[in-house]
XYZ file of C-alpha atoms in Angstrom:
300
model
C 128.787 -0.171 -90.420
C 129.255 1.588 -87.044
C 132.069 0.461 -84.754
C 130.728 -1.215 -81.622
C 132.741 -1.558 -78.417
C 131.397 -3.615 -75.536
C 132.132 -1.139 -72.750
C 130.372 -3.338 -70.196
C 132.932 -6.057 -70.886
C 135.721 -3.537 -70.260
C 134.192 -2.445 -66.939
C 133.334 -5.894 -65.589
C 135.303 -6.739 -62.486
C 137.941 -9.428 -62.954
C 140.606 -10.928 -60.742
C 143.854 -8.964 -60.550
C 146.206 -10.678 -63.058
C 148.875 -12.900 -61.573
C 151.501 -11.472 -63.941
C 151.251 -8.099 -62.155
C 151.221 -9.455 -58.620
C 154.330 -8.620 -56.607
C 155.544 -12.216 -56.346
C 155.470 -12.600 -60.147
C 156.797 -9.204 -61.230
C 160.436 -10.272 -61.530
C 159.459 -13.221 -63.717
C 157.237 -11.014 -65.891
C 160.002 -8.409 -66.253
C 162.553 -11.059 -67.280
C 160.150 -12.444 -69.900
C 159.602 -8.936 -71.310
C 163.357 -8.229 -71.360
C 164.257 -11.453 -73.159
C 161.377 -11.190 -75.648
C 162.283 -7.623 -76.670
C 166.035 -8.345 -76.796
C 165.606 -11.377 -79.063
C 163.170 -9.479 -81.284
C 165.541 -6.503 -81.691
C 168.540 -8.707 -82.417
C 166.665 -10.883 -84.890
C 164.742 -8.287 -86.905
C 166.466 -4.895 -86.386
C 163.087 -3.113 -86.543
C 164.450 0.445 -86.412
C 166.862 2.052 -88.887
C 170.485 1.931 -87.813
C 173.110 4.356 -89.123
C 176.424 2.907 -87.935
C 178.420 6.190 -87.803
C 175.926 7.562 -85.243
C 176.251 4.622 -82.857
C 178.114 5.313 -79.616
C 178.371 1.583 -78.812
C 177.915 -1.852 -80.361
C 174.421 -2.597 -81.665
C 174.033 -5.480 -79.175
C 174.409 -3.125 -76.209
C 171.917 -0.686 -77.768
C 169.397 -3.536 -78.046
C 170.237 -4.552 -74.476
C 169.399 -1.082 -73.154
C 166.248 -0.814 -75.278
C 165.074 -4.134 -73.797
C 166.188 -3.383 -70.233
C 164.329 -0.059 -69.950
C 160.798 -1.481 -70.541
C 161.488 -4.401 -68.192
C 162.635 -2.090 -65.380
C 159.757 0.326 -65.937
C 157.265 -2.560 -65.894
C 158.665 -3.745 -62.557
C 158.752 -0.264 -60.981
C 155.339 0.778 -62.314
C 153.388 -2.266 -61.112
C 155.396 -2.550 -57.903
C 154.305 0.991 -57.084
C 150.734 0.274 -58.193
C 150.608 -2.843 -55.996
C 151.861 -0.821 -53.028
C 149.070 1.745 -53.325
C 146.456 -0.953 -54.009
C 147.508 -2.684 -50.798
C 147.626 0.628 -48.926
C 144.069 1.478 -49.976
C 142.907 -2.149 -49.620
C 141.644 -2.204 -53.213
C 140.807 -5.562 -54.819
C 138.756 -4.597 -57.869
C 140.313 -4.739 -61.338
C 138.908 -4.376 -64.847
C 140.181 -4.688 -68.416
C 139.723 -0.935 -68.804
C 142.088 -0.310 -65.885
C 144.603 -2.738 -67.337
C 144.569 -1.126 -70.793
C 144.883 2.322 -69.196
C 147.876 1.211 -67.123
C 149.535 -0.368 -70.147
C 148.977 2.826 -72.165
C 150.562 4.972 -69.437
C 153.450 2.499 -69.254
C 153.996 2.813 -73.031
C 154.264 6.603 -72.678
C 156.871 6.215 -69.904
C 158.865 3.765 -72.020
C 158.712 6.069 -75.045
C 159.922 9.058 -73.019
C 162.708 6.942 -71.501
C 163.831 5.811 -74.964
C 163.900 9.455 -76.015
C 166.004 10.455 -72.992
C 168.497 7.671 -73.775
C 169.204 8.946 -77.287
C 172.256 11.010 -76.289
C 173.682 7.932 -74.588
C 173.205 5.759 -77.684
C 173.562 8.016 -80.725
C 175.663 10.986 -81.875
C 172.924 12.992 -83.538
C 172.513 16.767 -83.225
C 168.717 16.393 -83.457
C 168.362 13.952 -80.540
C 166.362 16.507 -78.503
C 163.821 17.374 -81.193
C 160.052 17.091 -80.729
C 160.023 14.905 -83.806
C 162.174 12.257 -82.137
C 160.077 12.410 -78.954
C 156.916 11.782 -80.949
C 158.655 9.058 -82.935
C 159.858 7.213 -79.827
C 156.406 7.289 -78.187
C 154.699 6.269 -81.437
C 157.108 3.377 -82.007
C 156.648 2.292 -78.416
C 152.867 2.082 -78.844
C 153.118 0.216 -82.159
C 155.656 -2.324 -80.901
C 154.225 -2.398 -77.369
C 150.712 -3.317 -78.470
C 152.149 -6.154 -80.540
C 154.222 -7.488 -77.626
C 151.395 -7.046 -75.128
C 148.943 -9.179 -77.065
C 151.641 -11.663 -78.059
C 152.538 -12.202 -74.402
C 148.853 -12.324 -73.430
C 148.173 -15.028 -76.030
C 151.269 -16.975 -74.984
C 150.235 -16.757 -71.349
C 146.689 -17.855 -72.177
C 148.016 -20.844 -74.153
C 150.243 -22.147 -71.366
C 147.694 -21.436 -68.636
C 144.892 -23.130 -70.579
C 146.981 -26.297 -70.932
C 147.181 -26.669 -67.171
C 144.025 -24.794 -66.234
C 140.381 -25.761 -66.288
C 138.074 -25.203 -69.241
C 135.469 -22.499 -69.351
C 131.891 -23.576 -68.753
C 130.608 -23.228 -72.295
C 126.961 -23.619 -71.368
C 125.900 -22.754 -67.864
C 122.361 -23.838 -67.073
C 120.944 -22.304 -63.878
C 120.164 -24.794 -61.151
C 116.384 -24.791 -61.007
C 115.826 -27.350 -58.254
C 115.758 -25.769 -54.829
C 117.875 -27.417 -52.096
C 116.174 -30.009 -49.943
C 114.566 -28.573 -46.822
C 116.395 -30.886 -44.424
C 116.430 -28.153 -41.813
C 114.542 -24.942 -41.238
C 115.343 -22.076 -43.575
C 115.148 -19.558 -40.733
C 118.659 -19.903 -39.348
C 120.026 -18.431 -36.114
C 123.605 -17.175 -36.447
C 125.800 -16.818 -33.361
C 128.526 -14.183 -33.235
C 131.340 -13.538 -30.771
C 129.194 -10.894 -29.101
C 125.812 -12.252 -28.012
C 123.965 -8.995 -28.630
C 125.034 -9.182 -32.295
C 123.461 -12.613 -32.889
C 120.854 -12.579 -35.642
C 118.310 -14.650 -37.531
C 118.493 -15.227 -41.268
C 116.156 -16.655 -43.889
C 118.779 -18.656 -45.764
C 116.577 -19.023 -48.862
C 116.689 -15.260 -49.455
C 120.464 -15.060 -49.393
C 122.198 -14.387 -52.743
C 125.802 -13.946 -51.639
C 127.987 -12.870 -48.739
C 130.994 -10.557 -48.920
C 133.753 -10.428 -46.323
C 134.910 -7.083 -44.968
C 137.503 -7.757 -42.288
C 135.707 -9.043 -39.199
C 132.350 -8.112 -40.747
C 130.260 -9.547 -43.555
C 127.763 -8.011 -45.967
C 124.687 -10.150 -46.540
C 122.915 -9.478 -49.831
C 119.380 -10.862 -49.829
C 116.490 -10.859 -52.255
C 113.080 -10.323 -50.706
C 110.750 -10.487 -53.662
C 111.674 -7.591 -55.952
C 113.698 -5.836 -53.258
C 117.439 -6.231 -52.673
C 118.550 -5.827 -49.071
C 122.143 -5.574 -47.828
C 122.919 -6.029 -44.151
C 126.247 -5.750 -42.321
C 126.898 -8.196 -39.482
C 129.825 -8.460 -37.075
C 131.142 -11.928 -37.862
C 133.922 -13.192 -40.109
C 133.082 -14.997 -43.343
C 134.773 -18.182 -42.115
C 132.756 -18.179 -38.887
C 129.567 -17.609 -40.848
C 130.427 -20.369 -43.310
C 131.003 -22.834 -40.472
C 127.454 -22.242 -39.232
C 125.721 -22.998 -42.546
C 127.294 -26.381 -43.259
C 123.784 -27.892 -43.423
C 123.300 -25.851 -46.607
C 125.991 -27.217 -48.969
C 124.677 -25.202 -51.929
C 126.661 -22.226 -50.611
C 130.074 -22.140 -52.245
C 133.203 -20.182 -51.259
C 134.095 -18.922 -54.743
C 136.646 -16.354 -53.623
C 138.476 -15.503 -50.418
C 135.980 -12.683 -49.849
C 132.787 -14.155 -51.337
C 130.320 -16.924 -50.593
C 127.516 -17.509 -53.104
C 124.209 -19.344 -53.241
C 124.672 -21.655 -56.246
C 120.906 -21.895 -56.740
C 120.696 -18.148 -57.323
C 123.417 -17.913 -60.006
C 121.896 -17.203 -63.436
C 124.931 -16.681 -65.651
C 128.652 -17.429 -65.725
C 131.172 -15.527 -67.855
C 134.948 -15.654 -68.037
C 137.652 -18.228 -68.736
C 140.215 -20.384 -66.953
C 141.679 -17.241 -65.371
C 138.469 -16.657 -63.408
C 134.693 -16.355 -63.713
C 132.100 -13.705 -63.009
C 128.751 -14.822 -61.586
C 125.560 -12.924 -62.399
C 122.154 -12.904 -60.718
C 118.670 -11.961 -61.897
C 117.978 -9.833 -58.855
C 121.016 -7.513 -59.045
C 123.618 -6.185 -61.493
C 126.446 -6.981 -59.092
C 128.825 -9.634 -60.441
C 130.703 -11.929 -58.080
C 134.198 -13.180 -59.008
C 135.316 -16.784 -58.913
C 139.059 -16.720 -58.327
C 141.389 -18.614 -60.628
C 142.252 -21.046 -57.818
C 138.585 -21.872 -57.326
C 137.632 -22.397 -60.987
C 138.196 -26.183 -60.872
C 136.255 -26.509 -57.618
C 133.432 -24.370 -58.992
C 133.179 -26.499 -62.148
C 133.155 -29.742 -60.194
C 130.664 -28.485 -57.647
C 128.361 -27.127 -60.331
C 128.410 -30.478 -62.126
C 127.682 -32.259 -58.844
C 124.687 -30.034 -58.066
C 123.565 -30.256 -61.682
C 123.559 -34.057 -61.648
C 121.585 -34.083 -58.379
C 118.986 -31.693 -59.786
C 118.550 -33.843 -62.911
C 118.069 -37.019 -60.928
């Protein structure tokens, strides 16, 4: 039976995990430090030859736990700096697994470089020990990574919102209480424009500009307009089926065909395009409630 890997799932855009965000990095590093320290003290996973020890076993475990925690903090602090510098918001599981793999290599090399500090062994600088440290780091690191991920998911799911197990597209079109050909005013009169609101799939913010993605039959059209997303949103209040699902996205709920994800965030899919729009973790509850509200109206 051939091995199948869903590469599309790995490349789907997701929200940048809170555990790696700058304001949570210290907490994440402390959790990693304590988890590794307790594990090393409780199970003694690596062979210990007492005559080779330069210090008490507790302090060796302390240093082996401190190094990954510090590297985690430094690595993602640096990554966050460059993400902010380049104004990047996209994140995928593939990027996360790649970053974790690189981090494991750094931790393994660091453990190798600490050997002279911890042990009196003439072979400390052998290639064999370098390979062994990196290999052990991957074996133990993968275990800890998924253990911490599962623990995080458990605690977040207890206070988070449930995943929409069965999303049924909203088939009923919004009531035509006003004309669908809407005139949008901008701060500069010459940039004012008209818009057929029924064609609009979603809107993406880009600073003081927005990108309008519309479906005109079988053709997808993207237009850039000089107006902020908040200003645009304030002018379409007569069309409540548009939902602010993310700080940079506004979607037409009647155009959404599929929802994937969990309590950490959703991805919205459309028939007309392969682009997937994120629903931020903070907006998951609001999205669920609003979907149910629109759903009940369409049924009645």
